[in-house]
Short mmCIF file of C-alpha atoms and ligand atoms in Angstrom, two decimals:
data_model
loop_
_atom_site.label_atom_id
_atom_site.label_comp_id
_atom_site.label_asym_id
_atom_site.label_seq_id
_atom_site.Cartn_x
_atom_site.Cartn_y
_atom_site.Cartn_z
CA MET A 1 35.68 -148.75 -49.82
CA GLU A 2 37.16 -147.10 -53.13
CA PHE A 3 35.21 -144.78 -55.24
CA ALA A 4 34.42 -147.36 -58.00
CA THR A 5 33.20 -149.97 -55.32
CA ARG A 6 31.10 -147.21 -53.98
CA THR A 7 29.19 -146.54 -56.87
CA ILE A 8 27.98 -149.66 -57.14
CA HIS A 9 27.62 -150.59 -53.72
CA ALA A 10 26.92 -147.67 -51.36
CA ALA A 11 23.29 -147.62 -50.66
CA GLN A 12 22.47 -149.63 -53.32
CA PRO A 13 21.41 -153.27 -51.65
CA SER A 14 19.70 -156.08 -53.40
CA GLU A 15 16.25 -155.29 -52.82
CA PRO A 16 14.44 -156.94 -49.78
CA GLY A 17 11.54 -159.15 -50.28
CA THR A 18 12.30 -160.06 -54.04
CA GLY A 19 16.27 -160.22 -54.19
CA SER A 20 16.29 -158.18 -57.21
CA LEU A 21 19.61 -157.13 -57.46
CA ILE A 22 18.87 -153.63 -59.03
CA ALA A 23 16.20 -151.41 -57.33
CA PRO A 24 13.11 -150.96 -58.99
CA ILE A 25 11.56 -147.74 -60.09
CA PHE A 26 9.10 -146.51 -57.44
CA GLN A 27 7.05 -144.74 -60.24
CA THR A 28 4.48 -143.62 -57.76
CA SER A 29 3.01 -140.14 -56.88
CA THR A 30 1.73 -141.39 -53.20
CA TYR A 31 1.65 -144.06 -50.74
CA GLU A 32 -1.09 -145.59 -48.97
CA GLN A 33 -0.93 -144.85 -45.09
CA GLU A 34 -1.79 -147.08 -42.19
CA SER A 35 -3.74 -144.13 -40.38
CA PRO A 36 -3.43 -140.17 -41.07
CA GLY A 37 0.07 -139.29 -40.65
CA VAL A 38 1.06 -143.15 -40.12
CA ASN A 39 3.44 -143.92 -42.85
CA GLN A 40 6.56 -145.74 -43.69
CA GLY A 41 8.65 -142.77 -44.19
CA PHE A 42 7.01 -141.67 -47.55
CA ASP A 43 3.87 -139.96 -48.07
CA TYR A 44 4.14 -137.88 -51.27
CA SER A 45 6.64 -137.97 -54.12
CA ARG A 46 7.34 -134.31 -54.21
CA THR A 47 8.42 -134.50 -50.76
CA ASN A 48 10.19 -137.97 -50.93
CA ASN A 49 10.59 -140.88 -53.12
CA PRO A 50 12.29 -144.35 -52.38
CA THR A 51 14.24 -144.02 -55.90
CA ARG A 52 15.24 -140.61 -55.14
CA ALA A 53 16.13 -141.36 -51.80
CA ARG A 54 18.63 -143.98 -52.77
CA LEU A 55 20.28 -141.92 -55.54
CA GLU A 56 20.60 -139.11 -52.70
CA ALA A 57 22.27 -141.47 -50.30
CA VAL A 58 25.03 -142.66 -53.42
CA LEU A 59 25.40 -138.80 -54.10
CA ALA A 60 26.15 -137.77 -50.61
CA ASP A 61 28.49 -141.18 -50.38
CA LEU A 62 30.25 -139.98 -53.23
CA GLU A 63 30.91 -136.55 -52.01
CA GLY A 64 31.88 -137.82 -48.22
CA VAL A 65 29.23 -136.03 -46.54
CA ALA A 66 25.67 -136.88 -44.90
CA HIS A 67 23.07 -134.92 -47.29
CA ALA A 68 22.01 -134.55 -50.73
CA ALA A 69 18.78 -133.21 -52.14
CA VAL A 70 18.08 -133.95 -55.82
CA PHE A 71 16.69 -131.64 -58.29
CA ALA A 72 14.89 -131.52 -61.98
CA SER A 73 17.99 -129.53 -63.21
CA GLY A 74 21.48 -128.31 -62.29
CA LEU A 75 20.03 -124.80 -62.62
CA ALA A 76 16.99 -125.82 -60.06
CA ALA A 77 19.51 -127.11 -57.65
CA GLU A 78 21.43 -123.76 -58.03
CA HIS A 79 18.25 -121.81 -57.68
CA ALA A 80 17.23 -123.73 -54.39
CA VAL A 81 20.80 -122.70 -52.81
CA LEU A 82 20.76 -119.12 -53.84
CA GLN A 83 17.09 -118.80 -52.75
CA ALA A 84 18.03 -120.62 -49.34
CA TYR A 85 20.66 -118.02 -48.75
CA LEU A 86 20.26 -114.73 -50.66
CA ARG A 87 18.02 -111.77 -49.18
CA PRO A 88 17.76 -108.20 -50.44
CA GLY A 89 20.98 -106.48 -49.44
CA ASP A 90 22.95 -109.67 -49.66
CA GLU A 91 26.04 -109.95 -51.51
CA ILE A 92 27.65 -113.08 -53.60
CA VAL A 93 31.08 -113.22 -54.94
CA ILE A 94 31.62 -115.06 -58.09
CA PRO A 95 34.52 -115.70 -60.36
CA LEU A 96 34.92 -114.13 -63.82
CA ASP A 97 34.32 -117.61 -65.54
CA VAL A 98 30.90 -119.06 -64.49
CA TYR A 99 28.53 -121.08 -66.45
CA GLY A 100 26.10 -118.83 -68.24
CA GLY A 101 23.16 -120.19 -66.70
CA THR A 102 24.54 -119.36 -63.39
CA TYR A 103 25.37 -116.02 -64.45
CA ARG A 104 21.83 -115.17 -66.09
CA LEU A 105 20.27 -116.69 -63.00
CA LEU A 106 21.97 -114.32 -60.75
CA ASN A 107 22.02 -111.31 -63.07
CA GLN A 108 18.23 -111.51 -64.22
CA VAL A 109 16.51 -113.09 -61.17
CA PHE A 110 18.58 -112.26 -57.98
CA ARG A 111 20.17 -108.86 -58.97
CA PRO A 112 16.50 -107.39 -59.21
CA LEU A 113 15.45 -108.71 -56.06
CA GLY A 114 18.00 -106.54 -54.52
CA CYS A 115 21.17 -109.13 -54.27
CA GLU A 116 24.65 -107.74 -55.19
CA ILE A 117 26.71 -109.81 -57.68
CA ARG A 118 30.26 -109.21 -57.06
CA GLN A 119 32.24 -110.82 -60.13
CA ILE A 120 35.79 -110.82 -59.36
CA ASP A 121 39.05 -112.61 -60.10
CA LEU A 122 39.02 -115.42 -57.58
CA ALA A 123 42.70 -116.19 -58.54
CA SER A 124 43.76 -113.28 -56.96
CA PRO A 125 43.78 -113.17 -52.94
CA SER A 126 43.94 -109.51 -52.50
CA THR A 127 40.75 -108.79 -54.97
CA LEU A 128 38.90 -111.50 -52.92
CA HIS A 129 39.92 -109.95 -49.76
CA GLU A 130 38.53 -106.63 -51.26
CA ALA A 131 35.57 -107.98 -52.35
CA LEU A 132 34.34 -109.68 -49.26
CA THR A 133 32.21 -107.76 -47.03
CA GLU A 134 30.07 -108.15 -43.70
CA ARG A 135 27.22 -108.53 -46.40
CA THR A 136 28.87 -111.53 -48.08
CA ARG A 137 26.72 -114.61 -47.70
CA LEU A 138 28.09 -116.74 -50.38
CA VAL A 139 31.19 -117.28 -52.56
CA TRP A 140 30.45 -119.31 -55.51
CA LEU A 141 33.07 -120.93 -57.61
CA GLU A 142 33.56 -123.66 -60.25
CA SER A 143 37.11 -125.30 -60.56
CA PRO A 144 37.71 -126.11 -63.34
CA THR A 145 35.50 -123.53 -64.64
CA ASN A 146 33.09 -123.59 -67.71
CA PRO A 147 34.45 -123.04 -70.54
CA ARG A 148 37.96 -121.81 -69.85
CA LEU A 149 38.74 -124.52 -67.32
CA LEU A 150 40.35 -122.22 -65.10
CA VAL A 151 41.26 -123.49 -61.43
CA TYR A 152 41.07 -121.76 -58.36
CA ASP A 153 42.61 -122.66 -54.93
CA ILE A 154 39.55 -123.68 -53.05
CA ALA A 155 41.00 -124.41 -49.59
CA ALA A 156 42.42 -120.74 -49.60
CA ILE A 157 39.28 -119.19 -51.04
CA ALA A 158 37.30 -121.27 -48.37
CA ALA A 159 39.41 -119.83 -45.34
CA ALA A 160 39.18 -115.99 -46.72
CA ALA A 161 35.34 -116.40 -47.08
CA HIS A 162 35.03 -118.44 -43.91
CA ALA A 163 36.89 -115.87 -42.21
CA ARG A 164 34.06 -113.27 -43.21
CA GLY A 165 31.47 -115.31 -42.10
CA ALA A 166 30.28 -116.27 -45.70
CA LEU A 167 29.77 -120.06 -46.92
CA VAL A 168 31.32 -121.40 -50.03
CA VAL A 169 29.69 -123.12 -52.63
CA VAL A 170 31.65 -125.36 -55.06
CA ASP A 171 30.24 -126.45 -58.50
CA ASN A 172 31.64 -129.41 -58.90
CA THR A 173 30.21 -130.53 -62.43
CA PHE A 174 33.39 -130.47 -64.38
CA ALA A 175 35.85 -131.90 -61.82
CA THR A 176 33.22 -134.83 -60.48
CA PRO A 177 33.55 -136.29 -57.24
CA LEU A 178 36.24 -138.83 -58.68
CA PHE A 179 38.70 -135.91 -59.21
CA GLN A 180 37.73 -133.58 -56.85
CA GLN A 181 36.58 -133.74 -53.16
CA PRO A 182 35.33 -129.85 -52.25
CA PHE A 183 34.18 -130.77 -48.75
CA GLN A 184 37.64 -131.83 -47.83
CA LEU A 185 39.09 -128.40 -49.31
CA GLY A 186 36.70 -126.47 -47.05
CA ALA A 187 33.30 -126.11 -49.16
CA ASP A 188 29.98 -126.18 -47.30
CA LEU A 189 27.85 -126.81 -50.10
CA VAL A 190 28.49 -128.53 -53.35
CA VAL A 191 26.07 -128.33 -56.52
CA HIS A 192 26.09 -130.84 -59.26
CA SER A 193 24.30 -130.73 -62.72
CA VAL A 194 24.10 -134.55 -62.69
CA THR A 195 23.01 -133.88 -65.94
CA LYS A 196 26.69 -134.22 -67.01
CA TYR A 197 29.27 -136.85 -65.75
CA ILE A 198 27.36 -138.03 -62.94
CA ALA A 199 24.63 -139.45 -65.21
CA GLY A 200 26.80 -139.64 -67.90
CA HIS A 201 24.92 -140.46 -71.01
CA SER A 202 22.94 -137.46 -72.39
CA ASP A 203 19.73 -138.68 -71.92
CA LEU A 204 18.28 -136.69 -68.83
CA ILE A 205 18.50 -133.26 -67.00
CA GLN A 206 19.09 -133.49 -63.30
CA GLY A 207 20.63 -131.33 -60.73
CA ALA A 208 22.00 -132.17 -56.77
CA VAL A 209 22.91 -130.42 -54.06
CA LEU A 210 24.88 -131.62 -51.06
CA ALA A 211 26.17 -130.27 -47.30
CA ARG A 212 28.06 -131.66 -44.77
CA GLU A 213 26.26 -129.58 -41.87
CA ALA A 214 22.39 -130.49 -41.28
CA ALA A 215 22.06 -126.66 -40.52
CA VAL A 216 23.43 -125.60 -43.81
CA PHE A 217 21.43 -128.31 -45.82
CA GLU A 218 18.02 -127.96 -44.24
CA PRO A 219 17.01 -124.61 -45.92
CA VAL A 220 17.84 -126.20 -49.32
CA LYS A 221 15.95 -129.84 -48.38
CA PHE A 222 12.94 -127.32 -47.24
CA LEU A 223 12.99 -125.57 -50.90
CA GLN A 224 13.25 -129.04 -52.46
CA ASN A 225 9.65 -129.79 -51.28
CA ALA A 226 8.36 -126.30 -51.07
CA GLY A 227 9.50 -125.16 -54.47
CA GLY A 228 8.94 -128.56 -55.77
CA ALA A 229 11.59 -128.90 -58.63
CA VAL A 230 12.07 -132.44 -58.16
CA PRO A 231 13.28 -135.05 -60.97
CA SER A 232 11.05 -137.97 -61.70
CA PRO A 233 11.81 -141.66 -60.17
CA PHE A 234 12.72 -142.87 -63.88
CA ASP A 235 15.16 -139.94 -64.23
CA CYS A 236 16.71 -140.97 -60.80
CA TRP A 237 16.97 -144.62 -61.79
CA LEU A 238 18.39 -143.77 -64.95
CA THR A 239 21.30 -141.60 -62.97
CA LEU A 240 21.61 -144.73 -60.56
CA ARG A 241 22.21 -146.94 -63.49
CA GLY A 242 24.64 -144.32 -65.32
CA LEU A 243 26.65 -143.57 -62.18
CA LYS A 244 27.63 -147.33 -61.82
CA THR A 245 30.52 -146.71 -64.12
CA MET A 246 31.41 -143.06 -63.43
CA GLU A 247 35.20 -143.96 -62.76
CA LEU A 248 35.48 -145.99 -65.97
CA ARG A 249 33.90 -143.32 -67.91
CA VAL A 250 35.51 -140.25 -66.38
CA LEU A 251 38.93 -141.78 -66.60
CA ARG A 252 38.44 -142.46 -70.30
CA HIS A 253 37.17 -138.63 -70.71
CA ALA A 254 40.07 -137.56 -69.07
CA GLU A 255 42.56 -139.59 -71.19
CA ASN A 256 41.05 -138.43 -74.39
CA ALA A 257 40.90 -134.70 -73.13
CA ALA A 258 44.54 -135.08 -72.48
CA ALA A 259 45.42 -136.78 -75.79
CA ILE A 260 43.65 -133.90 -77.49
CA ALA A 261 45.10 -130.89 -75.48
CA GLU A 262 48.56 -132.31 -76.25
CA ALA A 263 47.47 -132.41 -80.22
CA LEU A 264 46.24 -128.86 -79.72
CA GLU A 265 49.12 -127.56 -78.15
CA ARG A 266 51.51 -128.49 -80.91
CA HIS A 267 48.91 -126.97 -83.75
CA PRO A 268 50.06 -123.95 -85.57
CA ARG A 269 46.08 -122.86 -85.89
CA VAL A 270 45.56 -122.80 -82.30
CA ARG A 271 46.15 -119.86 -80.16
CA ARG A 272 45.65 -120.93 -76.65
CA VAL A 273 44.78 -124.48 -74.96
CA TYR A 274 42.84 -124.59 -71.76
CA TYR A 275 43.29 -128.14 -70.12
CA PRO A 276 44.33 -128.21 -66.23
CA GLY A 277 46.74 -130.96 -67.07
CA LEU A 278 48.85 -129.15 -69.39
CA ALA A 279 52.20 -127.88 -67.36
CA SER A 280 51.26 -124.66 -69.58
CA HIS A 281 47.97 -124.29 -67.73
CA PRO A 282 48.30 -121.34 -65.09
CA GLY A 283 46.21 -123.50 -62.54
CA HIS A 284 48.35 -126.53 -63.13
CA ALA A 285 50.25 -126.59 -59.76
CA ILE A 286 46.70 -126.01 -58.18
CA ALA A 287 44.96 -128.69 -60.01
CA ARG A 288 47.84 -131.02 -59.16
CA ARG A 289 47.25 -130.28 -55.35
CA GLN A 290 43.43 -130.46 -55.07
CA MET A 291 42.35 -133.00 -57.84
CA THR A 292 43.52 -136.37 -58.43
CA GLY A 293 42.85 -136.24 -62.31
CA PHE A 294 42.58 -133.27 -64.56
CA GLY A 295 39.08 -133.71 -65.84
CA GLY A 296 37.36 -134.31 -69.11
CA MET A 297 36.86 -131.08 -70.66
CA VAL A 298 39.35 -129.03 -73.18
CA SER A 299 38.97 -125.72 -74.63
CA PHE A 300 40.75 -123.69 -77.14
CA GLU A 301 41.36 -120.52 -78.76
CA LEU A 302 41.29 -121.15 -82.71
CA ASP A 303 43.90 -118.80 -84.61
CA GLY A 304 41.36 -117.84 -87.29
CA THR A 305 38.11 -116.26 -88.08
CA MET A 306 34.58 -116.70 -86.74
CA ASP A 307 33.78 -118.30 -90.37
CA GLU A 308 36.32 -120.61 -89.63
CA VAL A 309 35.24 -121.40 -86.06
CA ILE A 310 31.75 -122.27 -87.38
CA ALA A 311 33.31 -124.24 -89.93
CA PHE A 312 35.28 -126.61 -87.50
CA VAL A 313 32.35 -127.14 -85.11
CA SER A 314 29.95 -127.98 -87.76
CA THR A 315 31.88 -130.34 -89.52
CA ARG A 316 33.24 -132.88 -87.02
CA ARG A 317 32.84 -136.63 -87.52
CA TYR A 318 32.88 -137.64 -83.73
CA PHE A 319 32.02 -134.48 -81.80
CA ALA A 320 28.22 -133.58 -82.74
CA LEU A 321 27.68 -129.97 -82.36
CA GLY A 322 25.64 -129.40 -79.15
CA GLU A 323 24.99 -127.87 -75.80
CA SER A 324 25.98 -130.11 -72.64
CA LEU A 325 28.84 -132.06 -71.61
CA GLY A 326 30.04 -135.31 -70.00
CA GLY A 327 28.03 -137.86 -71.93
CA VAL A 328 29.83 -140.95 -73.50
CA LYS A 329 29.20 -139.36 -77.21
CA SER A 330 31.67 -136.24 -77.50
CA LEU A 331 30.37 -132.90 -78.02
CA VAL A 332 31.92 -129.77 -79.33
CA CYS A 333 30.20 -126.31 -78.52
CA HIS A 334 30.88 -122.69 -79.50
CA PRO A 335 30.45 -120.72 -75.96
CA ALA A 336 29.92 -117.11 -77.38
CA ARG A 337 27.08 -118.47 -79.34
CA MET A 338 25.45 -121.41 -77.54
CA THR A 339 26.32 -121.97 -73.36
CA HIS A 340 27.51 -118.62 -72.69
CA ALA A 341 25.35 -116.50 -75.04
CA SER A 342 23.16 -115.08 -72.12
CA ILE A 343 26.22 -112.98 -71.31
CA PRO A 344 26.30 -109.98 -73.33
CA ALA A 345 29.13 -109.58 -75.97
CA ASP A 346 30.63 -106.69 -74.06
CA GLU A 347 30.77 -108.47 -71.04
CA ARG A 348 32.08 -111.93 -72.61
CA ALA A 349 34.89 -109.63 -73.91
CA ALA A 350 35.57 -107.86 -70.55
CA LEU A 351 35.74 -111.36 -68.93
CA GLY A 352 38.16 -112.52 -71.50
CA LEU A 353 35.91 -115.15 -72.81
CA SER A 354 37.04 -115.06 -76.54
CA ASP A 355 34.56 -115.40 -79.40
CA THR A 356 36.96 -117.84 -81.15
CA LEU A 357 36.89 -120.07 -78.11
CA ILE A 358 35.94 -123.56 -78.79
CA ARG A 359 34.82 -125.89 -76.13
CA LEU A 360 35.16 -130.10 -76.60
CA SER A 361 33.77 -132.36 -74.75
CA PRO A 362 35.42 -135.70 -75.42
CA GLY A 363 33.29 -138.77 -75.12
CA CYS A 364 34.38 -142.39 -74.31
CA GLU A 365 35.16 -143.05 -78.08
CA HIS A 366 38.77 -144.47 -78.70
CA PRO A 367 41.58 -141.52 -78.20
CA ARG A 368 43.18 -141.97 -81.56
CA ASP A 369 39.56 -141.54 -83.42
CA LEU A 370 39.02 -138.23 -81.59
CA VAL A 371 42.35 -136.71 -82.07
CA ALA A 372 42.42 -137.35 -85.93
CA ASP A 373 38.86 -135.87 -85.79
CA VAL A 374 40.32 -132.74 -83.90
CA VAL A 375 43.54 -132.40 -86.23
CA ASP A 376 41.75 -133.35 -89.42
CA GLY A 377 39.39 -130.36 -88.65
CA LEU A 378 42.23 -128.06 -88.11
CA SER A 379 44.37 -129.06 -91.22
CA ALA A 380 41.11 -128.53 -93.24
CA LEU A 381 41.04 -124.96 -92.03
CA SER A 382 44.70 -124.55 -92.50
CA SER A 383 44.32 -125.47 -96.25
CA VAL A 384 41.26 -123.52 -96.83
CA ALA A 385 43.20 -120.54 -95.64
CA SER A 386 46.17 -121.18 -97.88
CA LEU A 387 43.95 -121.86 -100.88
CA THR A 388 42.52 -118.41 -100.27
CA ALA A 389 45.79 -116.91 -99.71
CA ALA A 390 47.15 -118.73 -103.17
CA GLY A 391 44.09 -117.48 -104.85
C1 LIG B 1 29.12 -126.00 -64.52
C2 LIG B 1 27.69 -125.88 -64.61
N1 LIG B 1 27.05 -125.89 -63.67
C3 LIG B 1 25.53 -125.96 -63.61
C4 LIG B 1 24.90 -126.44 -65.14
C5 LIG B 1 23.23 -126.24 -65.17
O1 LIG B 1 22.96 -127.77 -65.04
P1 LIG B 1 21.67 -128.25 -66.03
O2 LIG B 1 21.74 -127.78 -67.36
O3 LIG B 1 21.46 -129.51 -65.61
O4 LIG B 1 20.51 -127.32 -65.31
C6 LIG B 1 25.73 -126.45 -66.02
C7 LIG B 1 25.07 -126.63 -67.46
O5 LIG B 1 25.75 -126.84 -68.40
C8 LIG B 1 27.07 -126.25 -65.89
O6 LIG B 1 27.73 -126.78 -67.17
#
């Protein structure tokens, strides 16, 4: 079955008993039991719920594995993985570019518990080799990364990590299961902020953890119930609704991102464009190899002042200024002051995360409208600058 067909048919039969084409929302906290401990597979909705179970089955199918657990947010999903696998004295290797919330969780929650976080350039095999020790439990990466869309060679990193006995976790949020299948590249666990492209409509917060091996999955599944950070049945149903159009949406997001990246690359007020689909992107060859599309996000460094960055991001017609990404409605974000503000300024600078970096999440609007909105914004800055220079 092809991807688009699976988003609609995998684990989604019409409801037995009524023939309802779309599964109902099992909005219940508990289940009537025949006798103590004898039930139909459901006893309490923190532990399990039919709507959630259906979503988990679909997500597992889309990533090509048997095990999935959904959580109340992407960070709750990440937290469960980290709690399952990190103990005091353990080490985790992460790349220079990582979602700000992941960075905060590691540095402000797990480091104080005695875990060591080694943030390195994962693109350098020798640096990775040196960073891996017998205490490394996890190698954690995003590819493409948030916010600079760096691309890492997942298969090479997985081979190096496995040789040292570490597990590899891939945050597949930006790539989506449509464009990248991390388990085929050697990942042991995949996490998602379902909030983004999977749900796709900017109307809920949700996360997921997937695993191929039952033994790798079991500690995370245990924490889903023991920690209890589960999403509501209604939110699971909304995700089931949203993901049925994932392929249509994500293809349009990528088409829009590519058109914008090309326009940005030609513009004199743009210092640098980050989009894995551009031949100029350092990870382009790897992206071609390990992805089937280049994703829907595009970031760029403005050749301008902080005031100009703020003017650009605050005055777009179609790109609403806001955190998040991956929804049908376009968003623009200033990572240094928004999604990545939890990383101190000096560390951002050391990581190469410029204060004039702007991140765009093109929605599903028409590419002509979105390109025009971006170019108009840049042209308005140019005329402000030339007026100032003339004055
Ligand atoms: C790459 C990535 N991973 C994880 C998360 C966290 O997900 P959530 O906001 O659903 O908790 C985000 C949120 O922006 C993200 O961009």
